[in-house]
Short mmCIF file of C-alpha atoms and ligand atoms in Angstrom, two decimals:
data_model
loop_
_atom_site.label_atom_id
_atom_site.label_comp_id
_atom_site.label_asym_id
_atom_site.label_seq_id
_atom_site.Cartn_x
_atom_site.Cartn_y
_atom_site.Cartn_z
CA UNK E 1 -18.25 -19.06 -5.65
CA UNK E 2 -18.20 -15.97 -7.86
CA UNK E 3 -14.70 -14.51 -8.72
CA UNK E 4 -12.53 -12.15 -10.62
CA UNK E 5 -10.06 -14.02 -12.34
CA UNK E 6 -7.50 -12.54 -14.69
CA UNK E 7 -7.69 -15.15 -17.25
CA UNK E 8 -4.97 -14.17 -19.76
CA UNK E 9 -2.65 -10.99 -19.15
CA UNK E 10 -5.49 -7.84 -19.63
CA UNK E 11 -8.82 -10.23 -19.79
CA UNK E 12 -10.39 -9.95 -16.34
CA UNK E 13 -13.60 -12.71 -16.10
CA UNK E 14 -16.01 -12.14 -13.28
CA UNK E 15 -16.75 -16.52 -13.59
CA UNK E 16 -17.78 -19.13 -11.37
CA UNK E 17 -14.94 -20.44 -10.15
CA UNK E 18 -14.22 -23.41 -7.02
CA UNK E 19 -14.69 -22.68 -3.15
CA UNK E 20 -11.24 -22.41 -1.75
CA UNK E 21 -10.31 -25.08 0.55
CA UNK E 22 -8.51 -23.69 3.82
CA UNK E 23 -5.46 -25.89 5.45
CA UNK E 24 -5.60 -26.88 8.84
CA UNK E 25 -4.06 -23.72 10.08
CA UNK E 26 -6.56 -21.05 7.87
CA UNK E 27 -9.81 -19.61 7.95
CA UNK E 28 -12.47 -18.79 5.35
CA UNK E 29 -12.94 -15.56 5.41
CA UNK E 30 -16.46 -14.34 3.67
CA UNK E 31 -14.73 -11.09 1.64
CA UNK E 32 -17.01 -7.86 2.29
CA UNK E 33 -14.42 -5.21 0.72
CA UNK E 34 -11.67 -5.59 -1.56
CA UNK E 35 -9.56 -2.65 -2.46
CA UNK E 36 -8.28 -2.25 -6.28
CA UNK E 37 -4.49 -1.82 -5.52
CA UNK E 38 -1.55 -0.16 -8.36
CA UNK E 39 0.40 -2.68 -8.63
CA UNK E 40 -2.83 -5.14 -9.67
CA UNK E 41 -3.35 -2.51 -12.11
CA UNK E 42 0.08 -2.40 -13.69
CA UNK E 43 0.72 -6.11 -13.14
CA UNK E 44 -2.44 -7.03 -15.17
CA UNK E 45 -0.61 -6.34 -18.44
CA UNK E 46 2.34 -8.55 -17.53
CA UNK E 47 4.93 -5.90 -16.92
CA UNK E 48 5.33 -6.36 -13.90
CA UNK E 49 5.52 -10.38 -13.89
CA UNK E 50 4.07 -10.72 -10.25
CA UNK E 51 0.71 -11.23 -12.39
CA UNK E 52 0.71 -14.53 -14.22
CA UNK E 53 -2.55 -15.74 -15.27
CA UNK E 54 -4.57 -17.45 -14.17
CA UNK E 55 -5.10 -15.66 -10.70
CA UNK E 56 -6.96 -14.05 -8.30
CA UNK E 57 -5.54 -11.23 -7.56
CA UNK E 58 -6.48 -8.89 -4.57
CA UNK E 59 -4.19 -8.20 -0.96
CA UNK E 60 -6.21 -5.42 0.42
CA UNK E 61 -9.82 -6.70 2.24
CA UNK E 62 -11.75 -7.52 4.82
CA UNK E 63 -14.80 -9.74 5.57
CA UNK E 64 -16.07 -11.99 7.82
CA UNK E 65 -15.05 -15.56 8.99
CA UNK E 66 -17.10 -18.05 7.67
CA UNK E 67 -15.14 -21.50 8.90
CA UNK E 68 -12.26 -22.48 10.54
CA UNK E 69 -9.77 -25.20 10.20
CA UNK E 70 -9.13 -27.52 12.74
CA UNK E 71 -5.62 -26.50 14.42
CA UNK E 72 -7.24 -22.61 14.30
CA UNK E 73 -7.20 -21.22 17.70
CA UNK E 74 -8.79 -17.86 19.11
CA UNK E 75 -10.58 -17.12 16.10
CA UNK E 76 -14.77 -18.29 15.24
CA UNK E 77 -17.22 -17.97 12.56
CA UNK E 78 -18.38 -14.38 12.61
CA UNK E 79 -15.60 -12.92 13.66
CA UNK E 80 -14.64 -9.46 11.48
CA UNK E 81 -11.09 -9.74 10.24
CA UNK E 82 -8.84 -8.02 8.03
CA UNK E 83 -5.39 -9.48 7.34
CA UNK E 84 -1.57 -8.71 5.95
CA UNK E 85 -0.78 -8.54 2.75
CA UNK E 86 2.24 -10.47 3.39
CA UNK E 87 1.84 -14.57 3.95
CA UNK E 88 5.27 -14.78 5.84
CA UNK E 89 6.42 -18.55 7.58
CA UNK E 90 6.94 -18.10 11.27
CA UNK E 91 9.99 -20.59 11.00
CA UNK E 92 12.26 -18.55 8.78
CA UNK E 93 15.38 -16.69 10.11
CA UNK E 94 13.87 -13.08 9.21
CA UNK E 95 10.98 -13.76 11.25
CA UNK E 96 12.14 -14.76 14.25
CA UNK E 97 14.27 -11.54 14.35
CA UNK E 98 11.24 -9.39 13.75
CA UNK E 99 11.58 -8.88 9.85
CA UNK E 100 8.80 -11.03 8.89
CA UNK E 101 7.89 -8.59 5.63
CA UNK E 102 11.28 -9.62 4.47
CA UNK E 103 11.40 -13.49 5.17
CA UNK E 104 12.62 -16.18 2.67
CA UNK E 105 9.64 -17.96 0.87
CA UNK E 106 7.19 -15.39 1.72
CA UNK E 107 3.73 -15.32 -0.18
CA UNK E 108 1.83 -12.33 -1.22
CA UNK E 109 -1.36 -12.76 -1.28
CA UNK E 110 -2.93 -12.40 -5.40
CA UNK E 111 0.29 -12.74 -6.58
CA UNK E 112 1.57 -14.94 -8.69
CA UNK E 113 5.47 -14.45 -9.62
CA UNK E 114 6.18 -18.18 -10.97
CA UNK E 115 7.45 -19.54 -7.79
CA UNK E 116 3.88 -19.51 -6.45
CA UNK E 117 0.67 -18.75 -6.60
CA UNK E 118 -1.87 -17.70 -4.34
CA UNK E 119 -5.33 -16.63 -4.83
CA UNK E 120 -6.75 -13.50 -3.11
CA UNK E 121 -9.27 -11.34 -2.75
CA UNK E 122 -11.31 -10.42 -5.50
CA UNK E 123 -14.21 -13.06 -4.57
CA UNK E 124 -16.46 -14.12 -2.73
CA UNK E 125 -14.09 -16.16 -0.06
CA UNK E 126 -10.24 -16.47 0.10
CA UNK E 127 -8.43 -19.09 2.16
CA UNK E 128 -6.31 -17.09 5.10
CA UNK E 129 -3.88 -17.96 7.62
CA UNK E 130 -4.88 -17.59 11.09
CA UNK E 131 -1.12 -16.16 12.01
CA UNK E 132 -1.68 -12.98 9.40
CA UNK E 133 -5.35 -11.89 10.67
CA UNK E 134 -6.02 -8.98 12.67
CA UNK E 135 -9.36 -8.39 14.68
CA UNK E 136 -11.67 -5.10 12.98
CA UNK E 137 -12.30 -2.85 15.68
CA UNK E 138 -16.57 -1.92 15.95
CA UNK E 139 -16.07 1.35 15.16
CA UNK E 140 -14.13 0.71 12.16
CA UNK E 141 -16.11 -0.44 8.47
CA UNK E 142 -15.08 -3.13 6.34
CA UNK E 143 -14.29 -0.41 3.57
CA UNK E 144 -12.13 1.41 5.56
CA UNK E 145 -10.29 -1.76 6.96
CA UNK E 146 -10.34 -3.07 3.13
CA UNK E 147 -7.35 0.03 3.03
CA UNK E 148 -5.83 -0.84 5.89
CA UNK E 149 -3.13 -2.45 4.04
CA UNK E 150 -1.31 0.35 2.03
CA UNK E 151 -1.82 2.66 4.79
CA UNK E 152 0.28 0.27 6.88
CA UNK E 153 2.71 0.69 3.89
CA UNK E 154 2.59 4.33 4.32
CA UNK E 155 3.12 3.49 8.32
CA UNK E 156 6.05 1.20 8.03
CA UNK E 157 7.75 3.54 5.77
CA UNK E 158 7.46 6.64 8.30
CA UNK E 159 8.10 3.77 10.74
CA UNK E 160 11.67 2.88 9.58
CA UNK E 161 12.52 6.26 8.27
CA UNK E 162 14.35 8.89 11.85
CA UNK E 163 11.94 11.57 11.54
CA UNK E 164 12.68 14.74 14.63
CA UNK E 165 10.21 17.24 15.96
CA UNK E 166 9.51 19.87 13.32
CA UNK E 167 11.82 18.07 10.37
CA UNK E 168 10.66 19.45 7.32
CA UNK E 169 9.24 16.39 5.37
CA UNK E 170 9.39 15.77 1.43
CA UNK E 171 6.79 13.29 -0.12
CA UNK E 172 7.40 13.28 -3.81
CA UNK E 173 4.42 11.38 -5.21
CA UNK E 174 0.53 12.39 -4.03
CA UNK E 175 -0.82 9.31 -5.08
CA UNK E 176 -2.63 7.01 -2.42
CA UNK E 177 0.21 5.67 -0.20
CA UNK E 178 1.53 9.39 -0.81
CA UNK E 179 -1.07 10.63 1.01
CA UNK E 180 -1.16 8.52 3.59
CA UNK E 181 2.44 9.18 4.23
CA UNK E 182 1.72 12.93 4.15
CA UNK E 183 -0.89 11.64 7.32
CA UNK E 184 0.94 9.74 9.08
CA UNK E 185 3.97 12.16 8.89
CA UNK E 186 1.50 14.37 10.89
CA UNK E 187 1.23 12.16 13.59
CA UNK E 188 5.05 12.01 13.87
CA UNK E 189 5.56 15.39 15.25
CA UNK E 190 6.83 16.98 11.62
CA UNK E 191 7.29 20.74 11.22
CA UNK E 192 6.49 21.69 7.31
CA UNK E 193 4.88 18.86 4.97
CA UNK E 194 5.81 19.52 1.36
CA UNK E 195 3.75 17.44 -1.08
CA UNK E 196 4.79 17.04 -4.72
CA UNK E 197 2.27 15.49 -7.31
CA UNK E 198 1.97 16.30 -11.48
CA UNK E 199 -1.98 16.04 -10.54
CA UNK E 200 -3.66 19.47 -9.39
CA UNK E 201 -6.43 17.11 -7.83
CA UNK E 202 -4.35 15.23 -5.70
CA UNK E 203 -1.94 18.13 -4.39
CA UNK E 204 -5.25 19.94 -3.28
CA UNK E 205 -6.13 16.58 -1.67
CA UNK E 206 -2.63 16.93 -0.07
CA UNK E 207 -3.05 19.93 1.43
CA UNK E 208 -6.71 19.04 2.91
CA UNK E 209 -5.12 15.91 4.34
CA UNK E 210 -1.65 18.12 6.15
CA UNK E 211 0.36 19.24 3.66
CA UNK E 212 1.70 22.94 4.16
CA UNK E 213 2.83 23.21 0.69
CA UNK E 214 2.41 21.69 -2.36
CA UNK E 215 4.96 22.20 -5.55
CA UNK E 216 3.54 20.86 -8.96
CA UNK E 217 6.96 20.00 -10.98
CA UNK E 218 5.33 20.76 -14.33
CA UNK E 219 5.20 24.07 -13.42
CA UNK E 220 7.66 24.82 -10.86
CA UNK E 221 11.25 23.31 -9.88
CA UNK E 222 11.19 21.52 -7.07
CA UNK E 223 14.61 21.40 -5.61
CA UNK E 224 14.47 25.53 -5.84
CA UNK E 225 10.76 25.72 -4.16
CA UNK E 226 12.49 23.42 -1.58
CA UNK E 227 15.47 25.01 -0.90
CA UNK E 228 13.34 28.00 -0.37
CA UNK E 229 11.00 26.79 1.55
CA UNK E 230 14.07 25.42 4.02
CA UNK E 231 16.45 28.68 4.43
CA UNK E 232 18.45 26.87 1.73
CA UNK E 233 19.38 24.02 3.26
CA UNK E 234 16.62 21.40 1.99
CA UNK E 235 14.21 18.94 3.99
CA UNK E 236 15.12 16.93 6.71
CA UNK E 237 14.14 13.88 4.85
CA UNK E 238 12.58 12.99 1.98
CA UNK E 239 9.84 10.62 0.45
CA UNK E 240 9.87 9.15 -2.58
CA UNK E 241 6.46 7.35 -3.87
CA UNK E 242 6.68 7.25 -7.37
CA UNK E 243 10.15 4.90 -8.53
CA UNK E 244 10.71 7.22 -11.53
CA UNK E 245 14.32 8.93 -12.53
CA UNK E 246 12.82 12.37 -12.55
CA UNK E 247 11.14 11.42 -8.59
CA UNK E 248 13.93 9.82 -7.20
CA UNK E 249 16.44 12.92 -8.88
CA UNK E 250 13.91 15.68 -7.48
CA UNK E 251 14.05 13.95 -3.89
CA UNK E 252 17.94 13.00 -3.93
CA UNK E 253 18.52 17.50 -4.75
CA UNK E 254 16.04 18.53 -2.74
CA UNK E 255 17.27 16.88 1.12
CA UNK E 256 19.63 18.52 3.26
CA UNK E 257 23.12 16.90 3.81
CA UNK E 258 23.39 13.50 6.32
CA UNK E 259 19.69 12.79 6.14
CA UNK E 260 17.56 10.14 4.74
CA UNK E 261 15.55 9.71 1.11
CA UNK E 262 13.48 6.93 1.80
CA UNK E 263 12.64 4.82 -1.55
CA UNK E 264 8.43 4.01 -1.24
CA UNK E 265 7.41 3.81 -5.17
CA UNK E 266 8.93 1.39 -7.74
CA UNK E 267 7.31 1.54 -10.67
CA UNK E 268 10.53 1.29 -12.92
CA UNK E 269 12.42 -1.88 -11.94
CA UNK E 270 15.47 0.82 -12.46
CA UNK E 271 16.38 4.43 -12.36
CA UNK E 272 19.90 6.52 -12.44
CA UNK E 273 20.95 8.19 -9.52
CA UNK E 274 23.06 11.66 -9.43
CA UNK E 275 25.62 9.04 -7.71
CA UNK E 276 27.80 12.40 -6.40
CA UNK E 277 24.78 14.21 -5.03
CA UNK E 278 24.36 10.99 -2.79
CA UNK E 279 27.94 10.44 -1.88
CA UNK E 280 29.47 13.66 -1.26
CA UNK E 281 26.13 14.76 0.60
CA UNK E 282 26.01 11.49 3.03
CA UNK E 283 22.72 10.47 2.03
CA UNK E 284 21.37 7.48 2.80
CA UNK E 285 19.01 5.78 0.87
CA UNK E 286 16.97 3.08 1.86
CA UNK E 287 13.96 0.87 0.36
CA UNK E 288 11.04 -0.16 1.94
CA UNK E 289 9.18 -3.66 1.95
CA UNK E 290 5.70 -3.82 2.73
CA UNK E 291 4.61 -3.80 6.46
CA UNK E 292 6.20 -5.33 9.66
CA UNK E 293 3.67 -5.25 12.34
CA UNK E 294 1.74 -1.50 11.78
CA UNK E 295 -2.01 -3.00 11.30
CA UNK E 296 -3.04 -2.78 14.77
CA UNK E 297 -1.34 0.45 15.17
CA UNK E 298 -3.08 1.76 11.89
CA UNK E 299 -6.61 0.46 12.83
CA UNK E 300 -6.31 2.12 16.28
CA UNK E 301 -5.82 5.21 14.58
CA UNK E 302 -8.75 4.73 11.89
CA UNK E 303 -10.63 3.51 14.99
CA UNK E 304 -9.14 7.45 15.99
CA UNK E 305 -10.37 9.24 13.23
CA UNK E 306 -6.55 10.07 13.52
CA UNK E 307 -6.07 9.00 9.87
CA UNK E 308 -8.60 10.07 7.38
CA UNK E 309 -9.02 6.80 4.65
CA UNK E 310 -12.18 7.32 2.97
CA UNK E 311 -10.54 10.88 1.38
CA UNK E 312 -8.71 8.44 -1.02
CA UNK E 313 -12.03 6.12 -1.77
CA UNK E 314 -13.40 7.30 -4.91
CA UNK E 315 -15.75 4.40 -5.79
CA UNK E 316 -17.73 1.14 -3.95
CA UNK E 317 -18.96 -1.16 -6.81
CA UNK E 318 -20.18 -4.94 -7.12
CA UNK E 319 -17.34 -7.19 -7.73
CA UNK E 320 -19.03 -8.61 -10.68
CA UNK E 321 -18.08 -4.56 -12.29
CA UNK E 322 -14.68 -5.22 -11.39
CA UNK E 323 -13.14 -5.48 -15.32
CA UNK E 324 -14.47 -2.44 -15.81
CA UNK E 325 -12.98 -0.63 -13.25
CA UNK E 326 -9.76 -1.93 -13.66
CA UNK E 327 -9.93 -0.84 -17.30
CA UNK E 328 -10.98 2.63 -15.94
CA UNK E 329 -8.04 2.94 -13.17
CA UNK E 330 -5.87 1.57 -16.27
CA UNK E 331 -6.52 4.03 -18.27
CA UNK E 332 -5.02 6.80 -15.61
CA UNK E 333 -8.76 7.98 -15.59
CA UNK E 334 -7.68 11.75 -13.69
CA UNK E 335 -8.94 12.01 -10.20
CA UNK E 336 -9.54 7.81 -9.72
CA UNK E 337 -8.00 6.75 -6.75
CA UNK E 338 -9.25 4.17 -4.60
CA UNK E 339 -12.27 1.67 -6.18
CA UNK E 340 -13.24 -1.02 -3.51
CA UNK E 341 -14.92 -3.86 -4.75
CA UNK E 342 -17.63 -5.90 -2.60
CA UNK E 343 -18.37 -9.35 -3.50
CA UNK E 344 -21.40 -9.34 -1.46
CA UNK E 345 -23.18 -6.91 -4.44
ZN1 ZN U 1 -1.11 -3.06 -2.61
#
């Protein structure tokens, strides 16, 4: 089959490459859409070492079963599937209480740390579990269920994060899971929606998608636009989808006392904290892992029309263009947010 392997940290090869074999418990799963995620971008370089060459790297697609291995039950050739990011083992202490996202010896799929490596997305066919797949409703496309995945991010942080009737909401960080938080905060019954983004572009896409307000921090201060915006007490509970100092501080000032900043973005393995602004304010902080059970609840609501996904697509290209677009998303081109790729082309 036809892939896109990262060969050597930064060299992405669209190459002929072996059929995956599935195990007795997977499926073959024809990919139709792949989606191009942030942290394939930033791992490609090696900074992140979740990337090690050689790999196949892709978690975010959906396609169409083309075999089955023998102990697979309830699923056929044909069948239109999308599927977690996470490859979790259902005999694992965190998964049988419900925490599978956070379970010992979990995989992710086109990731390859050093402990493991498994091959995703970003060809032709991957090799799937049949315990992680999820049925594509008719009404819903392969794109759109290609970004299922960090919309069910987006979901499991609102999910794990006490949200009340008419809370005034801070989501520092307008990139893609940023705005699907800003979405799926609408569905939650939230008063104001305060979107914070250095991008123009992407606050304006913030405010189309249910933001009320939208603060740009290289022109305005945030925690004072906040406060302003709240009678002076701050939001109700705050976002952060970023993981840089200057996010994390913003979000940390800009929260009312006894409430919640919940910690999406990560792309510094480490940031300082004002350590007194959390303590003597009672804030709780908490991190977020991946998803724990949202996909059918976030099809459904594509299904809906209730969350809007193809805002965030900016491009559908062959996979065999793939290098390129990686080198374009790279390169922070301004306005580039989602590029699904599609083997099939
Ligand atoms: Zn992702």
């Amino acid at each position: 089959m036809k892939a896109l392997v990262l060969k050597e940290y930064n060299k992405l090869v669209y190459m002929e490459v072996p059929d995956p074999v599935p195990a007795e418990d997977e499926v073959l799963v024809r990919v139709m859409a792949a989606g191009i995620c942030g942290s394939d971008v930033h791992g490609m370089d090696g900074s992140t070492g979740r990337r090690i060459p050689p790999l196949i790297m892709g978690h975010e697609a959906s396609g169409v079963i083309a075999s089955v291995g023998k102990a697979v039950r309830g699923w056929k050739e044909g069948d239109r599937v999308t599927f977690d990011s996470t490859i979790y083992p259902l005999d694992d202490w965190y998964t049988r209480k419900g925490l599978y996202n956070l379970s010992d010896n979990r995989m992710v799929l086109g990731v390859s740390p050093g402990e493991y490596r498994r091959d995703g997305a970003f060809a032709e066919y991957v090799a799937i579990p049949q315990h992680i797949l999820y049925r594509i409703p008719d009404e819903v496309t392969f794109t759109q269920a290609a970004m299922v995945e960090p919309v069910a991010v987006a979901t499991h942080a609102v999910e794990i994060t006490p949200v009340s009737w008419n809370d005034t909401a801070l989501v520092v960080g307008s990139g893609m899971v940023g705005l699907f938080v800003i979405q799926v905060l609408r569905t939650r019954g939230c008063g104001q929606i305060i979107a914070v983004d250095p991008e123009e572009e992407k606050l304006a896409l913030a405010r189309r998608l249910g933001a009320d307000h939208t603060i740009n921090p290289s022109t305005r201060n945030v925690n004072e636009e906040v406060l302003r915006l709240t009678d002076q007490r701050g939001a109700d509970v705050a976002f952060e989808v970023v993981g840089k100092t200057e996010s994390v501080t913003a979000a940390i000032h800009s929260v009312r006392k006894g409430t919640t900043v919940t910690l999406v973005g990560n792309l510094s393995p480490e940031v300082r904290i004002p350590l007194q602004a959390v303590v003597t304010r009672q804030l709780r902080l908490q991190g977020i892992c991946a998803i724990c059970g949202e996909y059918p609840a976030v099809l459904e609501m594509i299904a809906r029309k209730v969350i809007n996904v193809e805002a965030i697509l900016s491009a559908e290209v062959p996979l065999s263009e793939g290098a390129e677009w990686f080198k374009r998303l790279y390169q922070g081109e301004p306005g580039l947010l989602k590029v699904i790729l599609k083997p099939g082309e």
